[in-house]
GROMACS .gro file of C-alpha atoms in nm:
model
  353
    1UNK     CA    1   0.792   0.411  -3.442
    2UNK     CA    2   0.669   0.761  -3.353
    3UNK     CA    3   0.316   0.663  -3.457
    4UNK     CA    4   0.328   0.357  -3.230
    5UNK     CA    5   0.454   0.570  -2.942
    6UNK     CA    6   0.168   0.819  -2.984
    7UNK     CA    7  -0.083   0.533  -2.999
    8UNK     CA    8   0.053   0.392  -2.673
    9UNK     CA    9   0.039   0.734  -2.507
   10UNK     CA   10  -0.324   0.780  -2.612
   11UNK     CA   11  -0.409   0.434  -2.484
   12UNK     CA   12  -0.266   0.492  -2.138
   13UNK     CA   13  -0.397   0.846  -2.116
   14UNK     CA   14  -0.739   0.690  -2.172
   15UNK     CA   15  -0.672   0.454  -1.881
   16UNK     CA   16  -0.591   0.750  -1.659
   17UNK     CA   17  -0.916   0.920  -1.762
   18UNK     CA   18  -1.110   0.607  -1.664
   19UNK     CA   19  -0.944   0.603  -1.322
   20UNK     CA   20  -1.027   0.971  -1.267
   21UNK     CA   21  -1.388   0.910  -1.375
   22UNK     CA   22  -1.424   0.634  -1.118
   23UNK     CA   23  -1.279   0.860  -0.850
   24UNK     CA   24  -1.518   1.142  -0.949
   25UNK     CA   25  -1.813   0.904  -0.932
   26UNK     CA   26  -1.709   0.795  -0.582
   27UNK     CA   27  -1.676   1.158  -0.467
   28UNK     CA   28  -2.014   1.242  -0.620
   29UNK     CA   29  -2.178   0.954  -0.432
   30UNK     CA   30  -2.020   1.073  -0.107
   31UNK     CA   31  -2.143   1.429  -0.164
   32UNK     CA   32  -2.496   1.309  -0.241
   33UNK     CA   33  -2.490   1.102   0.077
   34UNK     CA   34  -2.381   1.403   0.284
   35UNK     CA   35  -2.647   1.619   0.119
   36UNK     CA   36  -2.917   1.365   0.200
   37UNK     CA   37  -2.807   1.354   0.563
   38UNK     CA   38  -2.816   1.732   0.591
   39UNK     CA   39  -3.165   1.748   0.439
   40UNK     CA   40  -3.292   1.484   0.681
   41UNK     CA   41  -3.155   1.656   0.994
   42UNK     CA   42  -3.432   1.764   1.230
   43UNK     CA   43  -3.451   2.139   1.303
   44UNK     CA   44  -3.381   2.272   1.649
   45UNK     CA   45  -3.694   2.269   1.871
   46UNK     CA   46  -3.900   2.585   1.925
   47UNK     CA   47  -3.817   2.726   2.267
   48UNK     CA   48  -3.948   2.996   2.495
   49UNK     CA   49  -3.703   3.283   2.562
   50UNK     CA   50  -3.657   3.179   2.926
   51UNK     CA   51  -3.540   2.826   2.848
   52UNK     CA   52  -3.370   2.879   2.512
   53UNK     CA   53  -3.009   2.904   2.631
   54UNK     CA   54  -3.009   2.588   2.845
   55UNK     CA   55  -3.200   2.370   2.599
   56UNK     CA   56  -2.997   2.496   2.303
   57UNK     CA   57  -2.678   2.410   2.494
   58UNK     CA   58  -2.811   2.059   2.555
   59UNK     CA   59  -2.913   2.030   2.189
   60UNK     CA   60  -2.564   2.123   2.067
   61UNK     CA   61  -2.399   1.895   2.322
   62UNK     CA   62  -2.617   1.603   2.210
   63UNK     CA   63  -2.540   1.674   1.845
   64UNK     CA   64  -2.166   1.676   1.916
   65UNK     CA   65  -2.196   1.352   2.112
   66UNK     CA   66  -2.384   1.186   1.826
   67UNK     CA   67  -2.121   1.307   1.580
   68UNK     CA   68  -1.846   1.164   1.803
   69UNK     CA   69  -2.027   0.831   1.841
   70UNK     CA   70  -2.074   0.815   1.465
   71UNK     CA   71  -1.700   0.866   1.422
   72UNK     CA   72  -1.624   0.591   1.675
   73UNK     CA   73  -1.869   0.356   1.499
   74UNK     CA   74  -1.712   0.428   1.162
   75UNK     CA   75  -1.362   0.378   1.303
   76UNK     CA   76  -1.450   0.036   1.440
   77UNK     CA   77  -1.670  -0.103   1.165
   78UNK     CA   78  -1.563   0.088   0.854
   79UNK     CA   79  -1.197   0.166   0.921
   80UNK     CA   80  -1.077   0.504   1.043
   81UNK     CA   81  -1.045   0.644   0.691
   82UNK     CA   82  -1.421   0.599   0.639
   83UNK     CA   83  -1.402   0.400   0.314
   84UNK     CA   84  -1.579   0.093   0.451
   85UNK     CA   85  -1.474  -0.268   0.409
   86UNK     CA   86  -1.296  -0.385   0.098
   87UNK     CA   87  -1.546  -0.604  -0.087
   88UNK     CA   88  -1.382  -0.667  -0.424
   89UNK     CA   89  -1.092  -0.588  -0.655
   90UNK     CA   90  -1.145  -0.501  -1.022
   91UNK     CA   91  -0.899  -0.505  -1.307
   92UNK     CA   92  -0.627  -0.520  -1.406
   93UNK     CA   93  -0.646  -0.156  -1.512
   94UNK     CA   94  -0.281  -0.114  -1.611
   95UNK     CA   95  -0.078  -0.404  -1.750
   96UNK     CA   96   0.258  -0.346  -1.917
   97UNK     CA   97   0.624  -0.434  -1.933
   98UNK     CA   98   0.876  -0.164  -1.843
   99UNK     CA   99   1.178  -0.046  -2.039
  100UNK     CA  100   1.363  -0.354  -1.907
  101UNK     CA  101   1.129  -0.597  -2.082
  102UNK     CA  102   1.134  -0.938  -1.916
  103UNK     CA  103   1.492  -0.903  -1.788
  104UNK     CA  104   1.404  -0.856  -1.420
  105UNK     CA  105   1.125  -1.072  -1.279
  106UNK     CA  106   1.162  -0.929  -0.927
  107UNK     CA  107   1.098  -0.562  -0.853
  108UNK     CA  108   0.854  -0.303  -0.724
  109UNK     CA  109   0.681   0.011  -0.844
  110UNK     CA  110   0.418   0.266  -0.748
  111UNK     CA  111   0.370   0.623  -0.634
  112UNK     CA  112   0.479   0.813  -0.325
  113UNK     CA  113   0.194   0.779  -0.074
  114UNK     CA  114   0.275   1.123   0.071
  115UNK     CA  115   0.446   1.320  -0.207
  116UNK     CA  116   0.601   1.664  -0.191
  117UNK     CA  117   0.415   1.941  -0.378
  118UNK     CA  118   0.488   1.905  -0.747
  119UNK     CA  119   0.568   1.533  -0.723
  120UNK     CA  120   0.209   1.408  -0.713
  121UNK     CA  121   0.221   1.253  -1.061
  122UNK     CA  122   0.559   1.082  -1.031
  123UNK     CA  123   0.602   0.705  -1.045
  124UNK     CA  124   0.895   0.507  -0.911
  125UNK     CA  125   1.042   0.173  -1.018
  126UNK     CA  126   1.300  -0.054  -0.856
  127UNK     CA  127   1.432  -0.368  -1.023
  128UNK     CA  128   1.641  -0.626  -0.841
  129UNK     CA  129   1.924  -0.620  -1.092
  130UNK     CA  130   2.162  -0.849  -0.901
  131UNK     CA  131   2.065  -1.218  -0.868
  132UNK     CA  132   1.693  -1.123  -0.874
  133UNK     CA  133   1.744  -1.036  -0.508
  134UNK     CA  134   1.930  -0.706  -0.466
  135UNK     CA  135   1.893  -0.349  -0.591
  136UNK     CA  136   2.091  -0.028  -0.552
  137UNK     CA  137   1.896   0.247  -0.731
  138UNK     CA  138   1.548   0.398  -0.771
  139UNK     CA  139   1.423   0.502  -1.113
  140UNK     CA  140   1.155   0.775  -1.130
  141UNK     CA  141   0.923   0.887  -1.410
  142UNK     CA  142   0.702   1.193  -1.450
  143UNK     CA  143   0.380   1.005  -1.538
  144UNK     CA  144   0.222   0.665  -1.599
  145UNK     CA  145   0.273   0.699  -1.974
  146UNK     CA  146   0.644   0.769  -1.937
  147UNK     CA  147   0.708   0.474  -1.705
  148UNK     CA  148   0.536   0.241  -1.950
  149UNK     CA  149   0.722   0.382  -2.251
  150UNK     CA  150   1.050   0.427  -2.063
  151UNK     CA  151   1.081   0.797  -2.147
  152UNK     CA  152   1.290   1.045  -1.947
  153UNK     CA  153   1.377   0.851  -1.631
  154UNK     CA  154   1.576   0.988  -1.339
  155UNK     CA  155   1.796   0.743  -1.147
  156UNK     CA  156   1.898   0.790  -0.783
  157UNK     CA  157   2.167   0.555  -0.652
  158UNK     CA  158   2.191   0.431  -0.295
  159UNK     CA  159   2.539   0.295  -0.367
  160UNK     CA  160   2.757   0.230  -0.669
  161UNK     CA  161   2.796  -0.131  -0.553
  162UNK     CA  162   2.526  -0.397  -0.552
  163UNK     CA  163   2.484  -0.555  -0.306
  164UNK     CA  164   2.656  -0.379  -0.020
  165UNK     CA  165   2.574  -0.223   0.317
  166UNK     CA  166   2.231  -0.054   0.322
  167UNK     CA  167   2.134  -0.145  -0.034
  168UNK     CA  168   1.799  -0.308  -0.114
  169UNK     CA  169   1.736  -0.672  -0.029
  170UNK     CA  170   1.419  -0.832  -0.162
  171UNK     CA  171   1.132  -0.688  -0.369
  172UNK     CA  172   0.927  -0.544  -0.083
  173UNK     CA  173   0.952  -0.168  -0.035
  174UNK     CA  174   0.742   0.151  -0.030
  175UNK     CA  175   0.791   0.520  -0.102
  176UNK     CA  176   0.665   0.772   0.155
  177UNK     CA  177   0.752   1.144   0.179
  178UNK     CA  178   1.037   1.108  -0.072
  179UNK     CA  179   1.199   0.824   0.122
  180UNK     CA  180   1.220   0.457   0.029
  181UNK     CA  181   1.166   0.198   0.306
  182UNK     CA  182   1.309  -0.151   0.256
  183UNK     CA  183   1.502  -0.443   0.411
  184UNK     CA  184   1.868  -0.341   0.450
  185UNK     CA  185   2.108  -0.584   0.285
  186UNK     CA  186   2.194  -0.889   0.496
  187UNK     CA  187   2.039  -0.762   0.823
  188UNK     CA  188   1.713  -0.750   1.020
  189UNK     CA  189   1.718  -0.369   0.995
  190UNK     CA  190   1.477  -0.141   0.811
  191UNK     CA  191   1.645   0.113   0.584
  192UNK     CA  192   1.505   0.458   0.510
  193UNK     CA  193   1.671   0.611   0.202
  194UNK     CA  194   1.606   0.984   0.161
  195UNK     CA  195   1.608   1.062  -0.211
  196UNK     CA  196   1.674   1.433  -0.152
  197UNK     CA  197   1.978   1.402   0.074
  198UNK     CA  198   2.075   1.058  -0.060
  199UNK     CA  199   2.135   0.941   0.295
  200UNK     CA  200   2.033   0.621   0.473
  201UNK     CA  201   1.890   0.593   0.825
  202UNK     CA  202   1.802   0.262   0.989
  203UNK     CA  203   1.588   0.112   1.263
  204UNK     CA  204   1.626  -0.240   1.402
  205UNK     CA  205   1.343  -0.490   1.414
  206UNK     CA  206   1.356  -0.752   1.694
  207UNK     CA  207   1.685  -0.943   1.685
  208UNK     CA  208   1.509  -1.274   1.607
  209UNK     CA  209   1.336  -1.129   1.300
  210UNK     CA  210   1.372  -1.350   0.996
  211UNK     CA  211   1.587  -1.235   0.706
  212UNK     CA  212   1.786  -1.401   0.425
  213UNK     CA  213   1.483  -1.620   0.342
  214UNK     CA  214   1.417  -1.755   0.692
  215UNK     CA  215   1.048  -1.653   0.687
  216UNK     CA  216   0.976  -1.571   0.322
  217UNK     CA  217   0.647  -1.548   0.136
  218UNK     CA  218   0.569  -1.885  -0.021
  219UNK     CA  219   0.317  -2.138  -0.147
  220UNK     CA  220   0.337  -2.512  -0.206
  221UNK     CA  221   0.509  -2.474  -0.541
  222UNK     CA  222   0.741  -2.177  -0.483
  223UNK     CA  223   0.935  -1.988  -0.218
  224UNK     CA  224   0.991  -1.619  -0.290
  225UNK     CA  225   1.350  -1.557  -0.183
  226UNK     CA  226   1.442  -1.260   0.038
  227UNK     CA  227   1.079  -1.166   0.110
  228UNK     CA  228   1.110  -1.199   0.489
  229UNK     CA  229   1.016  -0.833   0.535
  230UNK     CA  230   0.726  -0.659   0.366
  231UNK     CA  231   0.638  -0.291   0.378
  232UNK     CA  232   0.304  -0.120   0.330
  233UNK     CA  233   0.146   0.224   0.312
  234UNK     CA  234  -0.207   0.329   0.393
  235UNK     CA  235  -0.390   0.647   0.494
  236UNK     CA  236  -0.190   0.678   0.818
  237UNK     CA  237   0.166   0.604   0.707
  238UNK     CA  238   0.416   0.318   0.680
  239UNK     CA  239   0.418  -0.035   0.824
  240UNK     CA  240   0.669  -0.320   0.842
  241UNK     CA  241   0.533  -0.675   0.815
  242UNK     CA  242   0.767  -0.953   0.928
  243UNK     CA  243   0.802  -1.267   1.142
  244UNK     CA  244   1.016  -1.374   1.438
  245UNK     CA  245   1.117  -1.707   1.590
  246UNK     CA  246   0.969  -1.603   1.926
  247UNK     CA  247   0.631  -1.555   1.755
  248UNK     CA  248   0.668  -1.895   1.583
  249UNK     CA  249   0.702  -1.749   1.235
  250UNK     CA  250   0.365  -1.577   1.251
  251UNK     CA  251   0.311  -1.237   1.093
  252UNK     CA  252   0.386  -0.926   1.301
  253UNK     CA  253   0.282  -0.573   1.203
  254UNK     CA  254   0.477  -0.270   1.326
  255UNK     CA  255   0.392   0.092   1.253
  256UNK     CA  256   0.698   0.292   1.148
  257UNK     CA  257   0.721   0.656   1.245
  258UNK     CA  258   0.867   0.829   0.942
  259UNK     CA  259   1.103   1.054   1.136
  260UNK     CA  260   1.475   1.068   1.064
  261UNK     CA  261   1.590   0.823   1.184
  262UNK     CA  262   1.271   0.613   1.168
  263UNK     CA  263   1.126   0.469   1.489
  264UNK     CA  264   0.914   0.160   1.555
  265UNK     CA  265   0.577   0.242   1.706
  266UNK     CA  266   0.278   0.023   1.791
  267UNK     CA  267   0.306  -0.349   1.712
  268UNK     CA  268   0.040  -0.614   1.653
  269UNK     CA  269   0.081  -0.994   1.665
  270UNK     CA  270  -0.126  -1.223   1.441
  271UNK     CA  271  -0.190  -1.597   1.417
  272UNK     CA  272  -0.111  -1.600   1.043
  273UNK     CA  273   0.198  -1.804   0.957
  274UNK     CA  274   0.408  -1.608   0.711
  275UNK     CA  275   0.509  -1.901   0.491
  276UNK     CA  276   0.141  -1.966   0.406
  277UNK     CA  277   0.116  -1.620   0.247
  278UNK     CA  278   0.230  -1.488  -0.092
  279UNK     CA  279   0.203  -1.117  -0.011
  280UNK     CA  280   0.046  -0.855   0.218
  281UNK     CA  281  -0.078  -0.496   0.203
  282UNK     CA  282  -0.256  -0.246   0.429
  283UNK     CA  283  -0.579  -0.051   0.369
  284UNK     CA  284  -0.729   0.180   0.633
  285UNK     CA  285  -0.541   0.013   0.918
  286UNK     CA  286  -0.636  -0.338   0.803
  287UNK     CA  287  -0.374  -0.591   0.694
  288UNK     CA  288  -0.472  -0.811   0.400
  289UNK     CA  289  -0.288  -1.128   0.294
  290UNK     CA  290  -0.291  -1.317  -0.034
  291UNK     CA  291  -0.237  -1.679  -0.129
  292UNK     CA  292  -0.174  -1.862  -0.455
  293UNK     CA  293  -0.470  -2.055  -0.595
  294UNK     CA  294  -0.348  -2.125  -0.948
  295UNK     CA  295  -0.169  -1.960  -1.241
  296UNK     CA  296  -0.466  -1.733  -1.310
  297UNK     CA  297  -0.601  -1.645  -0.964
  298UNK     CA  298  -0.449  -1.503  -0.645
  299UNK     CA  299  -0.685  -1.487  -0.347
  300UNK     CA  300  -0.708  -1.222  -0.075
  301UNK     CA  301  -0.813  -1.459   0.201
  302UNK     CA  302  -0.710  -1.298   0.531
  303UNK     CA  303  -0.744  -0.969   0.718
  304UNK     CA  304  -0.631  -0.828   1.051
  305UNK     CA  305  -0.792  -0.506   1.178
  306UNK     CA  306  -0.540  -0.311   1.386
  307UNK     CA  307  -0.823  -0.109   1.545
  308UNK     CA  308  -1.022  -0.406   1.676
  309UNK     CA  309  -0.764  -0.691   1.662
  310UNK     CA  310  -1.020  -0.891   1.462
  311UNK     CA  311  -0.877  -1.164   1.237
  312UNK     CA  312  -1.063  -1.317   0.942
  313UNK     CA  313  -0.962  -1.609   0.722
  314UNK     CA  314  -1.271  -1.615   0.499
  315UNK     CA  315  -1.249  -1.316   0.263
  316UNK     CA  316  -1.229  -1.500  -0.073
  317UNK     CA  317  -1.155  -1.191  -0.286
  318UNK     CA  318  -0.997  -1.295  -0.615
  319UNK     CA  319  -0.735  -1.114  -0.823
  320UNK     CA  320  -0.724  -1.210  -1.190
  321UNK     CA  321  -0.356  -1.251  -1.275
  322UNK     CA  322  -0.194  -1.180  -1.610
  323UNK     CA  323   0.125  -1.364  -1.509
  324UNK     CA  324   0.186  -1.655  -1.272
  325UNK     CA  325   0.360  -1.494  -0.974
  326UNK     CA  326   0.289  -1.174  -0.783
  327UNK     CA  327   0.625  -1.052  -0.654
  328UNK     CA  328   0.509  -0.722  -0.503
  329UNK     CA  329   0.181  -0.560  -0.402
  330UNK     CA  330   0.104  -0.231  -0.224
  331UNK     CA  331  -0.194   0.001  -0.177
  332UNK     CA  332  -0.184   0.369  -0.270
  333UNK     CA  333  -0.420   0.567  -0.042
  334UNK     CA  334  -0.429   0.855  -0.292
  335UNK     CA  335  -0.601   0.667  -0.575
  336UNK     CA  336  -0.719   0.347  -0.398
  337UNK     CA  337  -0.528   0.128  -0.643
  338UNK     CA  338  -0.316  -0.179  -0.578
  339UNK     CA  339   0.025  -0.156  -0.744
  340UNK     CA  340   0.157  -0.499  -0.840
  341UNK     CA  341   0.485  -0.626  -0.985
  342UNK     CA  342   0.408  -0.953  -1.158
  343UNK     CA  343   0.693  -1.145  -1.327
  344UNK     CA  344   0.846  -0.825  -1.478
  345UNK     CA  345   0.504  -0.669  -1.558
  346UNK     CA  346   0.368  -0.363  -1.379
  347UNK     CA  347  -0.002  -0.394  -1.302
  348UNK     CA  348  -0.273  -0.201  -1.116
  349UNK     CA  349  -0.607  -0.307  -0.970
  350UNK     CA  350  -0.886  -0.093  -0.825
  351UNK     CA  351  -1.021  -0.168  -0.477
  352UNK     CA  352  -1.400  -0.163  -0.441
  353UNK     CA  353  -1.542  -0.055  -0.103
   0.00000   0.00000   0.00000
């Protein structure tokens, strides 16, 4: 048994090395690009002493203006984080059951998108242990290897009862700055559970927001119960994705300020009906939505850019599935991976820009 454990550890350590190598290659390309730009920059013009100060001032002003315009261009066309458009998804990179085996088909997992110093390598896992719909604790592991092997977990309970007031409803949630964001049990409220203080703060979505499977994720063959609210992280923070009757069941995106208590900030309205979607996630201020094609393929077909309000329904980016149903998906801005919970399996994919 010990030999098998060591073999598994070596296997998943190798996966981590591959991920780091890809990240290093991306950084190297970016550095080479910057170096090429610096080498191609024209030198300042030769000036006579009498005109140097004025012309040099104009030269610097023009350079700053060009730099600002470049930033604006990148923000509009590439996304404010400068990664460019998502063009493909590769993988799966990680594919494994957890310590629970196939017991819980609904759940979520990932990393804190804005971790405290010393917590950068931690992974979290939540299983909906009551009726495949409700959860009351967060399990944390020190590394990818330990979450896969189920070694040395730490459990933090929201409540001893499940379900009850302010416990987790549905599989959609995210971790940000050591707080879990999720749909509060049996309400249209967003819960923020602070893992340090073990306290819950809430913020209300519009009163006609769907919950208790009024506007769930779905496809023709299946409705995913209690998925009315989704949550996402990207380079700028946390979002809630939901639908209301006043917006005809179409997807709404609201930025959540991660204060205590949390506060709703800017909101965007889309034409995408929520029941035609199987899941959503955010990358660089752009919402992406998936739909079920068949047992082997899920398609990223839709995007909404919160910077330009541009909607697209023609993306056709395919995810190769290892199980039939994707129950949870979220983007980690730290490693550019998609974290997926797929019929009790934890899976990762790499986004290609």
